[in-house]
Amino acid sequence: MTDPNPSFFDAASTTDEVLIDIDLNGRVAAVTGASGGLGLETARSLAARGASVVLAARSEDKLNAAVQTIRARHPDAALSTVMLDLADVTSCRRAAFEVLSSVDRLDLLINNAGVMCTPFGRTINGFETQIGTNHLGHMAWTIPLMDLLTQDGGGRIVNLSSAGHRFSDVDLDDLDFERRPYDPWSGYGASKTANVLFSVELERRLGPLGVRALAVHPGGIHTDLGRHMTPDLLAEIQERIAQSNPTGFDWKSIPQGAATTVWAATTSIFADRGGVYCEDCHEAPVVDIDDAGSGGVLAYAVDPDRAAALWDRSMTLLAAI
Ligand SMILES: NC(=O)c1ccc[n+]([C@@H]2O[C@H](COP(=O)([O-])OP(=O)(O)OC[C@H]3O[C@@H](n4cnc5c(N)ncnc54)[C@H](OP(=O)(O)O)[C@@H]3O)[C@@H](O)[C@H]2O)c1
């Protein structure tokens, strides 16, 4: 894959702009949460450049509607669907094995699905909903697919994180809020930190094989992600955004929001390195929490020792199911 001018792209770039000179014919991509929001646009834009795309999500009706939406713009798009409920480890493994039996290669694995600020709850496996869905579910689905990823520098895993990783580190001794009060923003923050740490450890394990792993913050985009927010939680996030962005906050369109995902998935910048956090179509710097502004990644989210520890802890939890 070529990268015509990587430094050109920024917060305003869209998916189609990022991919304009990228040829994905013969490539296979899988996108979780492809039934709506950023995932649907990610799947559409990759299919538009010739990729064969597996759309993964938990609602058959929404998946079928997503396929119709993409086909309305790209009648020849090569699309298939797989049912995946990330809140159910058995569903994650079944979906991954369905992919393994239906495609003979996987170039781009886009772990995009997510929930935010859910009221306290547990997945079918007893994990707290946000860490269970956003991290453990994606890990259960990714592990069987690791061997399928192309090992020529083009194989990529992109994990959707968030600037919300700043709200909390992971608590390795209490991932599931069993021994401390639950807070929806802390739960979301920890799950998004876990998405970055997962990328760091995937890169350590798969990088030497030529498969790169990246974490992405897409920006702030109006999607259905806020569906669980109460007025109080909304007020809290508005206050945080105002404090971090004193001169105002620029919301992105959905094609702008999905642009960093498809950039990280295809740019030649990451042909031989990864394990980093990207935003606005660039690799983000590691920053201190007291730094003004909302950009960059906090050091705890890219700490290789914590990434390895989270992997081990998560494997122990998943092995029990
Ligand atoms: N939008 C933003 O401003 C923003 C900012 C930072 C990070 N992000 C991250 O970007 C990613 C995409 O978010 P979005 O804004 O596109 O949100 P969205 O519009 O709510 O889409 C989320 C997708 O995830 C799916 N999903 C949720 N729970 C699932 C489960 N248990 N199993 C399988 N799929 C499930 C949803 O399917 P259903 O419709 O069936 O629930 C939907 O397809 C998330 O990881 C989010 O954390 C978004």
mmCIF file of N, CA and C in Angstrom, residues 250-295:
data_model
loop_
_atom_site.group_PDB
_atom_site.id
_atom_site.type_symbol
_atom_site.label_atom_id
_atom_site.label_comp_id
_atom_site.label_asym_id
_atom_site.label_seq_id
_atom_site.Cartn_x
_atom_site.Cartn_y
_atom_site.Cartn_z
ATOM 1 N N ASP A 250 -14.199 21.537 18.398
ATOM 2 C CA ASP A 250 -14.643 21.279 17.025
ATOM 3 C C ASP A 250 -15.160 19.858 16.904
ATOM 4 N N TRP A 251 -16.463 19.711 16.758
ATOM 5 C CA TRP A 251 -17.021 18.390 16.494
ATOM 6 C C TRP A 251 -16.655 17.982 15.068
ATOM 7 N N LYS A 252 -16.536 16.678 14.870
ATOM 8 C CA LYS A 252 -16.245 16.168 13.526
ATOM 9 C C LYS A 252 -17.508 15.568 12.913
ATOM 10 N N SER A 253 -17.528 15.505 11.589
ATOM 11 C CA SER A 253 -18.559 14.729 10.902
ATOM 12 C C SER A 253 -18.183 13.247 11.029
ATOM 13 N N ILE A 254 -19.108 12.358 10.708
ATOM 14 C CA ILE A 254 -18.786 10.920 10.787
ATOM 15 C C ILE A 254 -17.646 10.546 9.821
ATOM 16 N N PRO A 255 -17.648 11.007 8.566
ATOM 17 C CA PRO A 255 -16.494 10.683 7.699
ATOM 18 C C PRO A 255 -15.164 11.241 8.234
ATOM 19 N N GLN A 256 -15.207 12.372 8.915
ATOM 20 C CA GLN A 256 -13.974 12.883 9.536
ATOM 21 C C GLN A 256 -13.589 12.016 10.741
ATOM 22 N N GLY A 257 -14.605 11.587 11.491
ATOM 23 C CA GLY A 257 -14.338 10.780 12.680
ATOM 24 C C GLY A 257 -13.727 9.429 12.346
ATOM 25 N N ALA A 258 -14.170 8.832 11.250
ATOM 26 C CA ALA A 258 -13.648 7.513 10.867
ATOM 27 C C ALA A 258 -12.332 7.618 10.098
ATOM 28 N N ALA A 259 -11.916 8.828 9.768
ATOM 29 C CA ALA A 259 -10.723 8.998 8.925
ATOM 30 C C ALA A 259 -9.451 8.498 9.609
ATOM 31 N N THR A 260 -9.305 8.761 10.919
ATOM 32 C CA THR A 260 -8.071 8.320 11.586
ATOM 33 C C THR A 260 -8.002 6.789 11.623
ATOM 34 N N THR A 261 -9.146 6.140 11.743
ATOM 35 C CA THR A 261 -9.162 4.663 11.725
ATOM 36 C C THR A 261 -8.622 4.137 10.397
ATOM 37 N N VAL A 262 -9.152 4.644 9.287
ATOM 38 C CA VAL A 262 -8.718 4.097 7.993
ATOM 39 C C VAL A 262 -7.304 4.575 7.650
ATOM 40 N N TRP A 263 -6.928 5.724 8.187
ATOM 41 C CA TRP A 263 -5.535 6.185 7.996
ATOM 42 C C TRP A 263 -4.583 5.227 8.717
ATOM 43 N N ALA A 264 -4.871 4.950 9.996
ATOM 44 C CA ALA A 264 -3.993 4.046 10.759
ATOM 45 C C ALA A 264 -3.954 2.663 10.119
ATOM 46 N N ALA A 265 -5.057 2.260 9.521
ATOM 47 C CA ALA A 265 -5.143 0.928 8.923
ATOM 48 C C ALA A 265 -4.362 0.806 7.625
ATOM 49 N N THR A 266 -4.083 1.933 6.977
ATOM 50 C CA THR A 266 -3.493 1.840 5.636
ATOM 51 C C THR A 266 -2.200 2.628 5.433
ATOM 52 N N THR A 267 -1.884 3.569 6.314
ATOM 53 C CA THR A 267 -0.703 4.395 6.037
ATOM 54 C C THR A 267 0.590 3.579 6.100
ATOM 55 N N SER A 268 1.486 3.887 5.186
ATOM 56 C CA SER A 268 2.773 3.179 5.167
ATOM 57 C C SER A 268 3.659 3.596 6.341
ATOM 58 N N ILE A 269 3.293 4.667 7.033
ATOM 59 C CA ILE A 269 4.055 5.091 8.221
ATOM 60 C C ILE A 269 4.173 3.939 9.211
ATOM 61 N N PHE A 270 3.113 3.109 9.267
ATOM 62 C CA PHE A 270 3.115 2.018 10.245
ATOM 63 C C PHE A 270 3.424 0.660 9.602
ATOM 64 N N ALA A 271 4.131 0.678 8.483
ATOM 65 C CA ALA A 271 4.488 -0.598 7.851
ATOM 66 C C ALA A 271 5.423 -1.400 8.741
ATOM 67 N N ASP A 272 6.283 -0.722 9.495
ATOM 68 C CA ASP A 272 7.241 -1.487 10.299
ATOM 69 C C ASP A 272 7.307 -1.044 11.755
ATOM 70 N N ARG A 273 6.255 -0.400 12.232
ATOM 71 C CA ARG A 273 6.173 -0.090 13.663
ATOM 72 C C ARG A 273 4.714 0.170 14.012
ATOM 73 N N GLY A 274 4.414 0.075 15.311
ATOM 74 C CA GLY A 274 3.038 0.289 15.752
ATOM 75 C C GLY A 274 3.013 0.434 17.256
ATOM 76 N N GLY A 275 1.880 0.021 17.853
ATOM 77 C CA GLY A 275 1.760 0.126 19.307
ATOM 78 C C GLY A 275 1.609 1.550 19.786
ATOM 79 N N VAL A 276 1.137 2.434 18.909
ATOM 80 C CA VAL A 276 0.986 3.849 19.278
ATOM 81 C C VAL A 276 -0.485 4.258 19.182
ATOM 82 N N TYR A 277 -0.745 5.461 19.679
ATOM 83 C CA TYR A 277 -2.098 6.026 19.751
ATOM 84 C C TYR A 277 -2.180 7.150 18.728
ATOM 85 N N CYS A 278 -3.206 7.112 17.913
ATOM 86 C CA CYS A 278 -3.323 8.096 16.831
ATOM 87 C C CYS A 278 -4.579 8.947 17.013
ATOM 88 N N GLU A 279 -4.478 10.193 16.596
ATOM 89 C CA GLU A 279 -5.652 11.082 16.551
ATOM 90 C C GLU A 279 -5.438 12.077 15.423
ATOM 91 N N ASP A 280 -6.526 12.533 14.831
ATOM 92 C CA ASP A 280 -6.467 13.521 13.751
ATOM 93 C C ASP A 280 -5.486 13.102 12.649
ATOM 94 N N CYS A 281 -5.490 11.817 12.318
ATOM 95 C CA CYS A 281 -4.643 11.286 11.239
ATOM 96 C C CYS A 281 -3.155 11.518 11.479
ATOM 97 N N HIS A 282 -2.760 11.459 12.739
ATOM 98 C CA HIS A 282 -1.356 11.560 13.113
ATOM 99 C C HIS A 282 -1.099 10.666 14.320
ATOM 100 N N GLU A 283 0.146 10.295 14.504
ATOM 101 C CA GLU A 283 0.530 9.661 15.763
ATOM 102 C C GLU A 283 0.523 10.741 16.835
ATOM 103 N N ALA A 284 -0.121 10.443 17.987
ATOM 104 C CA ALA A 284 -0.239 11.449 19.046
ATOM 105 C C ALA A 284 0.957 11.353 19.991
ATOM 106 N N PRO A 285 1.351 12.480 20.590
ATOM 107 C CA PRO A 285 2.448 12.433 21.572
ATOM 108 C C PRO A 285 1.960 11.874 22.906
ATOM 109 N N VAL A 286 2.916 11.383 23.706
ATOM 110 C CA VAL A 286 2.610 11.005 25.085
ATOM 111 C C VAL A 286 2.651 12.298 25.900
ATOM 112 N N VAL A 287 1.585 12.582 26.650
ATOM 113 C CA VAL A 287 1.498 13.864 27.363
ATOM 114 C C VAL A 287 1.238 13.635 28.849
ATOM 115 N N ASP A 288 1.505 14.677 29.616
ATOM 116 C CA ASP A 288 1.224 14.660 31.042
ATOM 117 C C ASP A 288 -0.227 15.083 31.258
ATOM 118 N N ILE A 289 -0.870 14.535 32.286
ATOM 119 C CA ILE A 289 -2.292 14.828 32.510
ATOM 120 C C ILE A 289 -2.549 16.303 32.770
ATOM 121 N N ASP A 290 -1.545 17.021 33.259
ATOM 122 C CA ASP A 290 -1.745 18.440 33.550
ATOM 123 C C ASP A 290 -1.559 19.331 32.325
ATOM 124 N N ASP A 291 -1.141 18.739 31.207
ATOM 125 C CA ASP A 291 -0.961 19.549 30.002
ATOM 126 C C ASP A 291 -2.292 20.142 29.570
ATOM 127 N N ALA A 292 -2.259 21.381 29.130
ATOM 128 C CA ALA A 292 -3.486 21.998 28.624
ATOM 129 C C ALA A 292 -3.913 21.274 27.348
ATOM 130 N N GLY A 293 -5.189 21.339 27.053
ATOM 131 C CA GLY A 293 -5.696 20.720 25.835
ATOM 132 C C GLY A 293 -6.092 19.278 26.055
ATOM 133 N N SER A 294 -6.746 18.719 25.065
ATOM 134 C CA SER A 294 -7.286 17.376 25.220
ATOM 135 C C SER A 294 -6.577 16.366 24.332
ATOM 136 N N GLY A 295 -5.499 16.785 23.637
ATOM 137 C CA GLY A 295 -4.821 15.866 22.728
ATOM 138 C C GLY A 295 -3.760 15.043 23.419
#
